[in-house]
Amino acid sequence: MFGLNQKDKSTLIVVAALTLLAPFILNPFPEGSALAQFNAGYPDLMQRFVIFGIFAIGFNILFGLTGYLSFGHAAFLGVGSYSAVWMFKLVGMNVLPAITLSVIVAGLFALLIGFVSLRRSGIYFSILTLAFAQMSFNLAYSVLTPITNGETGLQLTLNDPRVLGQSATADGSIPVTNLLPGLEMRSTYVLDAGPWLFQFNLGYYLCALLLLVAFYVSIRIFRSPFGMMLRAVKSNQQRMNYTGLNTRPYTLAAFVISGMYAGLAGGLMASMDPLAGAERMQWTASGEVVLMTILGGAGTLIGPVLGAGFIKYFENIFSKINDNVLHGWFAILPDGIEDFLVFVVHPFIGKGWHLTLGILFMLVVIYLPGGLVEGGQRIGKYFKRGSDDAQSNDASTKPAE
Amino acid sequence: MDAILLQILNGLDKGSAYALIALGLTLIFGTLGVVNFAHGALFMIGAFCAVTVQRIFNISFETIDPSQKDFLGNPLKVKTTYLEHWFGPEMGGSIIDWSVPLAILFAIPVMVAVGFIMERGLIKHFYKRPHADQILVTFGLAIVLQEIIKYFYGANPIPTGAPEVFRGSFDFGVLIGFDPNAIIYPYWRLVYFGFAALIISSVFAFLQFTTFGMVVRAGMADRETVGLLGININKRFTIMFGIAAAVAGLAGVMYAPINSPNYHMGMDFLVLSFVVVVVGGMGSLPGAVLAGFLLGVLESFASMNEIKSILPGIDQIIIYVVAIIILLTRPRGLMGRKGVMEE
Amino acid sequence: MGILEVKNVGKRFGGLQALGNVNLSVAENSVHAIIGPNGAGKSTLLNCFVGKLIPDTGSVMFDGQSVLGRKPFEINQMGISRVFQTPEIFGDLSVMENMMIPCFAKRDGAFEMNALSSVSSQRDIHEKAEQMLVDMNMADKRHMNAASLSRGDKRRLEIGMCLSQDPRLLLLDEPTAGMARADTNNTIDLLKQIKEERDITIAIIEHDMHVVFSLAERITVLAQGTPLVEDTPDNIKGHPKVREAYLGETAAA
Ligand SMILES: Nc1ncnc2c1ncn2[C@@H]1O[C@H](COP(=O)(O)OP(=O)(O)OP(=O)(O)O)[C@@H](O)[C@H]1O
Ligand SMILES: [Mg+2]
């Protein structure tokens, strides 16, 4: 089925199950219980998980396979968002044409930037992409204001033409994004199961479906001759050249594909919430996708998805925790110790999430270059060795996946 | 003519900051072969050294002055800083007023220590790892450092004043024979430029005329050979890292009055400084300095109204455009050596 | 006219004249050895053939066409493959994958997207790579990471990768350095066999005189960037100039 081998098929099925059942999996705690704060099954949050998952999967096709570290991928995400919002303004509120345009525009933009940046490799490439992205960001803020609406960001108004739709709804408000007329992105079915609440949001399921498609395509790319060539580029460019292979088209194709993934993510973002701002293109945003990919495990299939989910989940949870919550947790301890613990933990929670993330990221780069996936493999190996240490340790000689 | 001179002058202060940061980046890259994304954070820490010193100088105690009443008719509480208390209002006041230049004395040991800790504690373990790993780990470190500063100092910029005498501007044009009011230039920027020139020449003199510097330069040119001579090059490189950190820090201290320190200023400058390094030529110290000033001045020209009316938005992107053109036409930058970071 | 014609090639590195004025003609379907002391400029000369270096002066013609100014991948496509002095293989890939890449290059040319089909569905490539591994006596190592091979195995893999491209000119830079005696002899046999089976020209740099005299039909002796003599193996053995400049030195070393 799908032209995948057994292992990849199971990976795909696991990811499919995780994303499609996310409204259940992410809301394990009954509403109103003390643990409900760890729930994450809310439409906007789940949308963010999968959208950043798509972004990271695409980034991984470039960085994970070829080793070219781009610090400018947020530019493609931003361009995707702007394109989608313009579609909503000019054409209509259907998300499919908007997303299609996002992918195309981001792909063209990536072709342009990639064509220039890929003339250099290593750190020079990183800096070139960084320079291009910062340039786009600065332009979006200044001269391109007619297109980007500068600092305010691009938004829908009641005066937009929307030739295939309506400028305003009957009650005089701005129309909302939809999949088909009447099928609104925001429409959510709420399942009340006793104390539990599960929310099934159309927008989320569109994103999830696209994530699965994106993930499937990435598996195919990883297993294809093209993917092997990309890994060969990472391993030894010289040998590629002396084998009669021009590396440039391979890296450029990878760059454009990953740019299109970013454009898809940007288009989806705008489809869920139709606005686009220049800050989406800033290099810190590019840094974020780098973090996700590395944290999850660059060059592995599932790593970027894990990394994106991990970062977005903990960003949400950590930002919600404050001193009161901490005091609640540590309440059983003696007062002195309680206060001390709260004092120690305080810098890492709430607004301190970025500090935690930075430390975590450093630890991963230092001790676990393969990210969460490598961590999981190490733990798995540890238990395997524990259970059957009679067996000879035949460490799989196949390249780690 | 005066307009051109004015733009050159305006570009000098930013150019000085770029040059100083790029100089440090290049020193680290040339000696240790490490691409340090946390270098901007060192600049920022320097700026916050100035903030810290100013705060320490302003620590005060309250006394009640019965002879004065506040608007509610209660005795007025008067804050007196310890410095004024100890040294008298006159002397104490001027010490506070001069807190930014005085912060240099505080920043040097702090920055050297930060540099040592960074090199010994982290960077050392990354010499043999790929450049991408170096970029990633120092990028993580940069985030951590800026978040720590944010935790202690908040997210808002903290105005940090220059000494009274250097506040305000003067008519530079008149001094060199232009019409009055043609070139008005803030004093502090001139001070900053002079300071940067001093630091840069000290670094070059240090590398040129001391044995230590000669060994380091030889190491930059060919690490293996110097290692073969039995000279402990690593220890010297650690010291160079401390020096590079101090240079970035001092650039930050003195920049505080120009741009109120905030936690993300390091990142802002870092991106541009990398561009500067690449334009100057990776591994070339004179290249870094030259490109720093050049780009600072170019940026200032691009922000002239006459130019902006022809090429709108050019001021926002000029540095990047120049960098891209240079990288594509002269991959080694203006003064880069062959074989640096080339595969 | 040889298949490779080198005329007046010179190359300077700063103050060092690495190649003086090299003239060399390699006859088609011959094995031509280039020998000389360390630092003589042998590898530098090969670098000029494959586009790694561009000589300051002179010309390099392969089969009547100039290689100068062409990119390495274009030169390879003309039919020149090279084994490097320090093995250049894909360390992160498996031995099998290493062998498959030149097969893909041979079949598809410089670029073929092929992003959605699976590597394992490429039967022809698999068979060819498998055959080559068997020829190289490495089939049992097919799943190993190439980086974890011994130095001799890395070099054998690289030779295999070059041979699988079926080149017209094969450049070998010290192919047996780091190999065990048995593997060296295997390699000699393999090269002899290949030589018999197909039309191929081999230029080989080698310090191991056993290898040189087993394979070479002509030998050029290079010293300080200039060819001293060029002759048949028998004549070279007894040549006084060679004894002085080369064999003498190795004896002393
Ligand atoms: N890229 C380069 N830059 C500067 N000098 C070089 C370069 N490549 C080679 N050389 C110098 O040119 C001279 C010839 O080097 P080359 O590698 O061609 O020698 P060789 O004959 O292959 O020696 P060996 O038998 O040790 O491999 C040496 O002195 C070497 O140091
Ligand atoms: Mg050699």
XYZ file of C-alpha atoms in Angstrom, chain B:
343
model
C 29.641 68.421 0.283
C 28.556 69.087 3.837
C 25.639 66.720 3.361
C 28.027 63.964 2.351
C 30.291 64.645 5.289
C 27.305 64.609 7.583
C 26.262 61.176 6.349
C 29.755 59.847 6.747
C 29.806 61.121 10.307
C 26.378 59.686 10.974
C 27.506 56.334 9.737
C 30.537 56.263 11.950
C 28.937 55.348 15.243
C 26.999 52.407 13.902
C 29.951 51.497 11.767
C 32.130 51.552 14.880
C 29.809 49.131 16.647
C 29.724 46.839 13.618
C 33.495 46.993 13.330
C 34.042 46.172 17.000
C 31.646 43.230 17.013
C 32.937 41.957 13.695
C 36.499 42.266 14.964
C 35.694 39.997 17.893
C 33.820 37.547 15.709
C 36.766 37.369 13.354
C 39.257 36.913 16.186
C 37.260 33.976 17.478
C 36.734 32.527 14.078
C 40.322 33.014 12.988
C 41.854 31.587 16.140
C 39.430 28.932 17.260
C 37.701 28.254 13.961
C 34.370 28.640 15.698
C 31.377 30.449 14.311
C 29.971 32.177 17.365
C 26.309 33.130 17.170
C 26.428 34.223 20.799
C 28.792 37.073 20.072
C 25.973 39.587 19.803
C 24.880 38.541 23.265
C 28.312 39.606 24.542
C 27.722 43.055 23.083
C 24.380 43.136 24.854
C 25.867 41.998 28.164
C 28.353 44.847 27.840
C 25.523 47.328 27.434
C 23.867 45.898 30.520
C 27.118 46.298 32.431
C 26.583 50.013 31.887
C 23.011 49.715 33.118
C 24.145 47.763 36.157
C 26.825 50.240 37.110
C 24.379 53.085 36.746
C 21.939 51.269 39.016
C 24.569 50.483 41.599
C 25.700 54.090 41.655
C 22.125 55.174 42.187
C 21.483 52.975 45.213
C 20.168 55.337 47.784
C 18.660 55.601 51.224
C 15.781 57.713 52.403
C 15.876 60.413 55.024
C 13.134 62.650 56.227
C 13.688 66.297 55.804
C 11.433 68.045 58.321
C 12.079 71.439 56.829
C 10.290 70.508 53.627
C 6.737 69.296 53.144
C 5.299 67.282 50.315
C 1.999 68.195 48.755
C 0.039 66.414 51.456
C 1.777 68.411 54.124
C 3.790 65.483 55.468
C 7.510 65.776 56.006
C 9.287 65.182 52.738
C 11.229 61.976 52.222
C 14.499 62.684 50.503
C 16.460 60.056 48.623
C 20.184 60.376 48.835
C 22.507 58.075 46.993
C 25.301 56.517 48.984
C 27.805 57.984 46.610
C 26.593 61.496 47.308
C 26.499 60.679 50.987
C 30.065 59.432 51.030
C 31.743 61.785 48.627
C 29.524 64.834 48.952
C 26.955 65.954 46.429
C 29.541 67.456 44.131
C 31.902 64.531 43.746
C 29.219 61.859 44.197
C 27.046 63.498 41.596
C 29.732 63.513 38.997
C 30.622 59.912 39.659
C 26.990 59.031 38.954
C 26.993 61.263 35.939
C 30.041 59.446 34.575
C 28.637 56.011 35.223
C 28.833 54.854 31.591
C 32.544 55.511 31.045
C 33.245 54.209 34.532
C 31.356 51.048 33.670
C 34.259 50.172 31.389
C 36.309 49.340 34.465
C 33.549 47.051 35.628
C 32.906 45.534 32.220
C 36.471 44.462 31.441
C 36.796 41.843 34.188
C 33.177 40.782 33.794
C 33.475 40.286 30.055
C 36.811 38.512 30.212
C 35.350 36.180 32.822
C 32.245 35.564 30.721
C 34.487 34.874 27.737
C 36.648 32.394 29.667
C 33.662 30.564 31.064
C 32.051 30.377 27.659
C 35.170 29.050 25.973
C 36.212 26.586 28.660
C 32.702 25.499 29.517
C 31.126 25.154 26.120
C 32.928 26.243 22.971
C 35.962 24.089 23.714
C 33.898 20.975 23.194
C 32.831 22.103 19.753
C 36.166 22.649 18.024
C 35.963 19.326 16.288
C 32.247 19.368 15.585
C 30.824 20.627 12.287
C 30.241 24.339 11.824
C 26.506 23.733 11.786
C 26.705 22.325 15.326
C 28.741 25.321 16.430
C 26.165 27.661 14.996
C 23.365 25.747 16.664
C 24.850 25.528 20.123
C 25.936 29.157 20.193
C 22.516 30.119 18.867
C 21.007 28.280 21.850
C 23.452 30.028 24.146
C 22.492 33.395 22.697
C 18.849 32.694 23.475
C 19.719 31.656 27.016
C 21.861 34.725 27.649
C 19.269 37.131 26.356
C 16.502 35.479 28.333
C 18.569 35.702 31.498
C 19.071 39.403 30.917
C 15.377 39.784 30.192
C 14.556 38.027 33.445
C 16.627 40.407 35.497
C 16.171 43.647 33.604
C 12.794 43.314 31.941
C 11.829 43.594 28.323
C 11.818 47.356 27.967
C 14.785 49.414 26.835
C 16.555 51.091 29.724
C 17.687 54.650 28.985
C 21.273 55.052 30.079
C 22.638 58.560 29.871
C 26.045 59.738 28.791
C 27.887 62.177 31.080
C 26.316 65.620 31.117
C 29.151 67.258 29.186
C 28.729 64.894 26.270
C 25.005 65.204 25.977
C 23.669 67.395 23.231
C 25.284 68.270 19.977
C 27.781 70.704 18.612
C 28.336 72.413 15.332
C 31.001 70.266 13.776
C 30.727 72.059 10.436
C 31.937 75.369 11.794
C 35.062 73.736 13.193
C 36.140 72.687 9.739
C 35.012 75.749 7.884
C 31.469 74.994 6.768
C 28.463 77.214 7.283
C 26.997 77.246 10.764
C 24.354 74.596 11.382
C 25.367 72.589 8.345
C 26.788 69.702 10.333
C 25.358 69.269 13.795
C 26.833 66.267 15.517
C 26.153 64.767 18.925
C 29.208 64.763 21.168
C 28.770 61.245 22.372
C 28.918 59.819 18.890
C 32.275 61.417 18.397
C 33.383 59.964 21.702
C 32.142 56.566 20.594
C 34.033 56.745 17.359
C 37.211 57.791 19.134
C 36.762 54.996 21.625
C 36.246 52.425 18.891
C 39.313 53.662 17.054
C 41.310 53.334 20.263
C 40.145 49.779 20.924
C 40.719 48.688 17.363
C 44.223 50.105 17.266
C 45.015 48.539 20.642
C 43.941 45.130 19.395
C 45.997 45.494 16.254
C 48.997 46.820 18.177
C 48.671 43.947 20.616
C 48.642 41.400 17.822
C 51.424 43.139 15.931
C 53.938 44.026 18.577
C 53.704 41.475 21.369
C 55.101 37.966 21.234
C 51.739 36.710 22.370
C 50.117 38.436 19.426
C 52.693 37.114 17.018
C 52.055 33.546 18.095
C 48.324 34.073 17.796
C 48.696 35.526 14.324
C 50.869 32.634 13.293
C 48.253 30.313 14.737
C 45.546 32.009 12.744
C 47.554 31.507 9.585
C 48.489 27.918 10.231
C 47.382 26.249 13.373
C 49.087 22.931 12.810
C 52.580 24.273 12.325
C 52.404 26.425 15.431
C 51.093 23.455 17.366
C 54.068 21.448 16.124
C 56.453 24.003 17.574
C 55.298 22.869 20.974
C 53.665 26.176 21.787
C 50.502 25.758 23.793
C 48.324 27.532 21.319
C 45.073 26.515 22.966
C 45.734 28.482 26.109
C 46.453 31.559 24.063
C 43.315 31.034 22.069
C 41.305 30.926 25.274
C 42.792 34.241 26.211
C 41.928 35.559 22.755
C 38.350 34.529 23.365
C 38.373 36.554 26.569
C 39.779 39.523 24.675
C 37.186 39.194 21.914
C 34.446 39.065 24.544
C 35.864 42.165 26.201
C 35.976 44.024 22.879
C 32.326 43.189 22.207
C 31.411 44.093 25.778
C 33.163 47.448 25.679
C 31.477 48.219 22.389
C 28.221 47.544 24.207
C 29.019 49.618 27.286
C 29.733 52.721 25.284
C 26.792 52.125 22.970
C 24.317 52.269 25.854
C 23.754 56.052 25.625
C 23.246 55.860 21.860
C 20.681 53.108 21.960
C 18.943 52.297 25.238
C 19.949 48.723 26.076
C 17.324 46.055 25.557
C 17.611 42.310 25.715
C 17.387 41.697 21.983
C 19.930 44.273 20.846
C 22.556 41.538 20.679
C 20.639 39.543 18.113
C 19.883 42.669 16.109
C 23.535 43.540 15.890
C 24.669 39.966 15.439
C 22.884 39.432 12.158
C 24.405 42.583 10.753
C 27.812 41.818 12.186
C 27.862 38.460 10.483
C 27.072 40.173 7.267
C 29.935 42.549 8.013
C 32.335 39.688 8.650
C 31.385 38.006 5.426
C 31.700 41.207 3.435
C 35.081 41.922 5.008
C 36.255 38.402 4.381
C 35.977 35.598 6.861
C 39.108 35.513 8.959
C 40.471 38.896 7.956
C 40.768 41.379 10.830
C 41.376 44.475 8.703
C 38.556 43.300 6.455
C 36.154 43.175 9.387
C 37.030 46.696 10.475
C 36.930 48.114 6.990
C 33.628 46.456 6.153
C 32.132 47.559 9.474
C 32.766 51.216 8.788
C 31.951 50.895 5.126
C 28.561 49.359 5.744
C 27.778 51.756 8.580
C 28.461 54.700 6.289
C 26.625 53.132 3.359
C 23.605 52.574 5.538
C 23.700 56.173 6.575
C 23.889 57.337 2.968
C 21.022 55.120 1.996
C 18.850 56.795 4.577
C 19.294 60.237 2.977
C 15.997 61.541 1.700
C 17.439 62.245 -1.749
C 18.376 58.608 -2.134
C 15.261 57.212 -0.570
C 13.121 59.165 -2.994
C 14.833 57.429 -5.911
C 15.060 53.987 -4.329
C 12.434 53.723 -1.645
C 13.266 51.358 1.167
C 16.896 51.116 0.164
C 18.022 52.134 3.644
C 16.370 49.023 5.034
C 18.155 46.582 2.812
C 21.352 48.217 1.600
C 23.601 46.146 3.870
C 22.038 42.898 2.755
C 22.156 43.853 -0.886
C 25.839 44.683 -0.617
C 26.470 41.448 1.243
C 24.695 39.365 -1.343
C 26.511 41.018 -4.213
C 29.879 40.627 -2.516
C 29.260 37.017 -1.580
C 28.356 36.153 -5.119
C 31.056 38.082 -6.906
C 33.897 37.918 -4.408
C 33.231 34.854 -2.306
C 36.204 35.628 -0.126
C 34.915 39.071 0.731
C 36.867 42.282 0.442
C 40.039 41.082 2.137
C 39.454 37.412 2.797
C 42.210 34.875 2.633
C 42.092 31.872 0.409
C 40.973 28.624 1.897
C 39.017 29.988 4.853
C 35.739 28.134 5.226
C 35.939 26.819 1.724
C 35.254 23.257 0.970
